[in-house]
Coordinates of C-alpha atoms in Angstrom, one line a residue:
X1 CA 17.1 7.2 -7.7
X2 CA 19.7 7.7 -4.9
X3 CA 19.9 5.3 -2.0
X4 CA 18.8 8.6 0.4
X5 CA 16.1 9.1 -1.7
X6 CA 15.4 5.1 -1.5
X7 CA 15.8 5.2 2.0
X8 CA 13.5 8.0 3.0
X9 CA 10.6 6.8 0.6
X10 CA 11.3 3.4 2.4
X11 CA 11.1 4.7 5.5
X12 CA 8.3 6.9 5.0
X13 CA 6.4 4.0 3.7
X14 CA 6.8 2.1 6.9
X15 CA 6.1 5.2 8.6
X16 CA 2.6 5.0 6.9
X17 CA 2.0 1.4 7.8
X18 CA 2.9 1.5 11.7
X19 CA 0.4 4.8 11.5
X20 CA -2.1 3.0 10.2
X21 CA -1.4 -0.8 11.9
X22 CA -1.5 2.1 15.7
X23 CA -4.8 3.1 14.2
X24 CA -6.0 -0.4 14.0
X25 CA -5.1 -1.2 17.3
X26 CA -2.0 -3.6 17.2
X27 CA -0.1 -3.0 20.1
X28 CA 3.8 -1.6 19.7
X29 CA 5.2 -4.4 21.8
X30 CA 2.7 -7.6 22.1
X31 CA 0.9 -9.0 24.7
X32 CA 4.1 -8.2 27.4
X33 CA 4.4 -5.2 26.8
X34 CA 7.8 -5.2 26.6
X35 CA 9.6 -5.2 23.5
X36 CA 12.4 -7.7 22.4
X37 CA 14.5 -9.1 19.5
X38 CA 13.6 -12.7 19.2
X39 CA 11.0 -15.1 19.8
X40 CA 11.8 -18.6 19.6
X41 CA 8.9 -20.7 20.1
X42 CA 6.2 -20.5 17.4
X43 CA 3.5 -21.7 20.1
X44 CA 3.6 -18.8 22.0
X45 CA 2.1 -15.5 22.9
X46 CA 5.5 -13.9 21.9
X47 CA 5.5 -14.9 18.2
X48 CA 4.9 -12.7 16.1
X49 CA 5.1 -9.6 18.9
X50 CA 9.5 -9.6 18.5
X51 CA 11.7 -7.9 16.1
X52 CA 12.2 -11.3 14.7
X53 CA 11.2 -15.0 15.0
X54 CA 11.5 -18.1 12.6
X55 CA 8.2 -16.6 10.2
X56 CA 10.9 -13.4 9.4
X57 CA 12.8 -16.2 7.3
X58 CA 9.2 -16.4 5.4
X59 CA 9.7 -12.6 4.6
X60 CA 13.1 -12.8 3.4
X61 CA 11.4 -14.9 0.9
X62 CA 8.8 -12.4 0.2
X63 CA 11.9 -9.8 -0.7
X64 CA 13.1 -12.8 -2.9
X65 CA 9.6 -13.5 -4.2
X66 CA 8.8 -9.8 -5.3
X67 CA 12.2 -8.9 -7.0
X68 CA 11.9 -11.7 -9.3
X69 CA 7.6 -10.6 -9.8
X70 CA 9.4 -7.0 -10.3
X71 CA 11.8 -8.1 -12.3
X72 CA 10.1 -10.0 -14.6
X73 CA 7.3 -7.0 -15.1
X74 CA 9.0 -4.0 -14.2
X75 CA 12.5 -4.5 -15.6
X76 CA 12.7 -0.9 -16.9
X77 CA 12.2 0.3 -13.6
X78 CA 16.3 0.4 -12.0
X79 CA 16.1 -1.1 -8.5
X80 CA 15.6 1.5 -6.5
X81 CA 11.7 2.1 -7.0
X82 CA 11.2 -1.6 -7.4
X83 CA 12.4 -1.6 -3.8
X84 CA 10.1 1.3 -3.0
X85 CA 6.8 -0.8 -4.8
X86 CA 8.1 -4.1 -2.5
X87 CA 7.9 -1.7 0.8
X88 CA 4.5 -1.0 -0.3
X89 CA 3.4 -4.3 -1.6
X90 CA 4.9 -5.8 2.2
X91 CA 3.5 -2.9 3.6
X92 CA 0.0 -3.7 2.3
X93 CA 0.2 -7.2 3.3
X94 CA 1.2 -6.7 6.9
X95 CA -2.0 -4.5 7.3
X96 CA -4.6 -6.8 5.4
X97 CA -2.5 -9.4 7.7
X98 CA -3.3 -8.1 10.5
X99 CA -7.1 -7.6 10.1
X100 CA -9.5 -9.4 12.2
X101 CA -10.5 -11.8 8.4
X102 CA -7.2 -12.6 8.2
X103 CA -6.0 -13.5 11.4
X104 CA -9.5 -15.5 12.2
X105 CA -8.1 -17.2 8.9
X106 CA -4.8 -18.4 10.4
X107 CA -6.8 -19.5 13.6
X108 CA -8.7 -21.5 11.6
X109 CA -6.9 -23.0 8.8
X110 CA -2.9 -23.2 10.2
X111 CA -1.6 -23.9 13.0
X112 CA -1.5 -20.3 14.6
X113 CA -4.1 -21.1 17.0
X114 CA -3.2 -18.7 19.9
X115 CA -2.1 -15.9 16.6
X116 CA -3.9 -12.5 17.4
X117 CA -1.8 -10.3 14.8
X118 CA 1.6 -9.0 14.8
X119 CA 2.7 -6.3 17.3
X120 CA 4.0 -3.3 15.6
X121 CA 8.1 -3.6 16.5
X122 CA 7.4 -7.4 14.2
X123 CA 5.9 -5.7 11.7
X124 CA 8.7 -3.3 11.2
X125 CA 11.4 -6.5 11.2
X126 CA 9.1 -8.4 8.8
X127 CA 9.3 -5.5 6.2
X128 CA 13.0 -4.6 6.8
X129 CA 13.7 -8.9 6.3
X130 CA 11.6 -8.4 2.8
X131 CA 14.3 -5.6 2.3
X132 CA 17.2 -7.7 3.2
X133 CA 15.5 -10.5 1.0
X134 CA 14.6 -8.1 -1.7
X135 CA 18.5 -7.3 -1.9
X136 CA 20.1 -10.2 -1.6
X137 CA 17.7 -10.9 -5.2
X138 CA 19.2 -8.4 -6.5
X139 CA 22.4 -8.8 -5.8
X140 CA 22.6 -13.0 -6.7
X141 CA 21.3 -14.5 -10.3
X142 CA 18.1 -15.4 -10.9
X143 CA 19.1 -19.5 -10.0
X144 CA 21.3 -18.7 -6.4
X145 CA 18.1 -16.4 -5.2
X146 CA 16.1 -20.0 -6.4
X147 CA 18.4 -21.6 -4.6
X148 CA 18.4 -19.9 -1.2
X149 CA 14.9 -19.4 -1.2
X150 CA 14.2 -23.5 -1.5
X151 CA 16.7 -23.4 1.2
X152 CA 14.6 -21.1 3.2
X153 CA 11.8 -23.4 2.5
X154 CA 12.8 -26.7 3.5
X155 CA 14.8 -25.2 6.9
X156 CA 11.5 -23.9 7.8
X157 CA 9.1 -27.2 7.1
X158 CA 11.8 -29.0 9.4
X159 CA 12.6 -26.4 11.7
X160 CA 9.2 -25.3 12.6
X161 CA 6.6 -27.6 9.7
X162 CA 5.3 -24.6 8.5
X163 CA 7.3 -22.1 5.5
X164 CA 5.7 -19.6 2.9
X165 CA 4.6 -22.3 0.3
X166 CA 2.6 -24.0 3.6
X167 CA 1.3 -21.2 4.7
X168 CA -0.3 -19.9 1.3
X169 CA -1.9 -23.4 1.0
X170 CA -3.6 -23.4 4.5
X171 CA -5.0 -19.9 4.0
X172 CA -5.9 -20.5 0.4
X173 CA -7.3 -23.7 0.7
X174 CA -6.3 -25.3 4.1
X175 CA -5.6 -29.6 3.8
X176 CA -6.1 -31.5 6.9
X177 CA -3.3 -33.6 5.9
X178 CA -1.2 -30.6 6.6
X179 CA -2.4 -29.2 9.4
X180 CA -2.4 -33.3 11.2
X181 CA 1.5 -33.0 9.9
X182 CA 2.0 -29.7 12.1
X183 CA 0.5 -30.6 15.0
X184 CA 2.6 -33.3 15.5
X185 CA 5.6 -32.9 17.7
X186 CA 8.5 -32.1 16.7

């Protein structure tokens, strides 16, 4: 498949998701209504509603996480429509993320108190950072995309005590041991 093709499937996939994320009623922008590029603190209104903030790193790791799933079950497939299944499959989550089970579920069990969803603009930069993560995958051996995504992991629990491994746990099975940890200052 060529990377236009790849790119306009891609695109076209995303195109589907912020149809149907409008249709759910996530705003484009956040609670501002003005849009940005980065939010910085995790306690406020603003996460999740920027291009980017420290939980994009958690969706690099997603891109790293489904190439290795893909390749391991879907070798045969070259990397272009592997890419296109991880848009869909980060596509997918982003919607059942931002349903009202869902994000009752991270006000419950993490420490996303305050979280009412994603706006729009961060859904887009989660899914393009699953792109960036998916890519890097493919371009690194099996051990350096390992590597960098324990990196990811640990700069996360002590940047901002939360990563993807955390979050899985609190929303699977949430552990007050964890959630004490979090709300600790920094």
């Amino acid at each position: 498949m060529k990377i236009k093709a790849v790119i306009f499937w891609a695109g076209l996939i995303i195109l589907v998701m912020v149809i149907i994320l409008s249709q759910m009623g996530r705003t484009p922008w956040g609670p501002s209504g003005v849009p940005g590029l980065w939010s910085n603190d995790i306690w406020s209104q603003e996460n999740s509603q920027r291009l980017a903030d420290q939980y994009t790193l958690t969706h690099i790791s997603h891109g790293l996480g489904i190439y290795a799933l893909l390749h391991l079950t879907a070798r045969a497939l070259p990397v272009g429509p592997r890419l296109l299944i991880a848009v869909v499959l980060e596509g997918g989550w982003e919607v059942l993320e931002n349903t009202d089970f869902i994000i009752n579920k991270y006000r419950e069990a993490t420490i996303s108190l305050d979280y009412y969803g994603d706006s729009i603009l961060n859904s887009v930069g989660d899914v393009i950072a699953m792109i960036l993560g998916f890519l890097f995958a493919a371009k690194l051996s099996v051990k350096k995309s390992w590597l960098f995504f324990i990196f990811l992991e640990l700069l996360l629990a002590l940047w901002i005590k939360d990563n993807l491994i955390i979050n899985i746990i609190m929303l699977i099975y949430p552990l007050g041991i964890i959630k004490a940890w979090q709300l600790k200052p920094l």
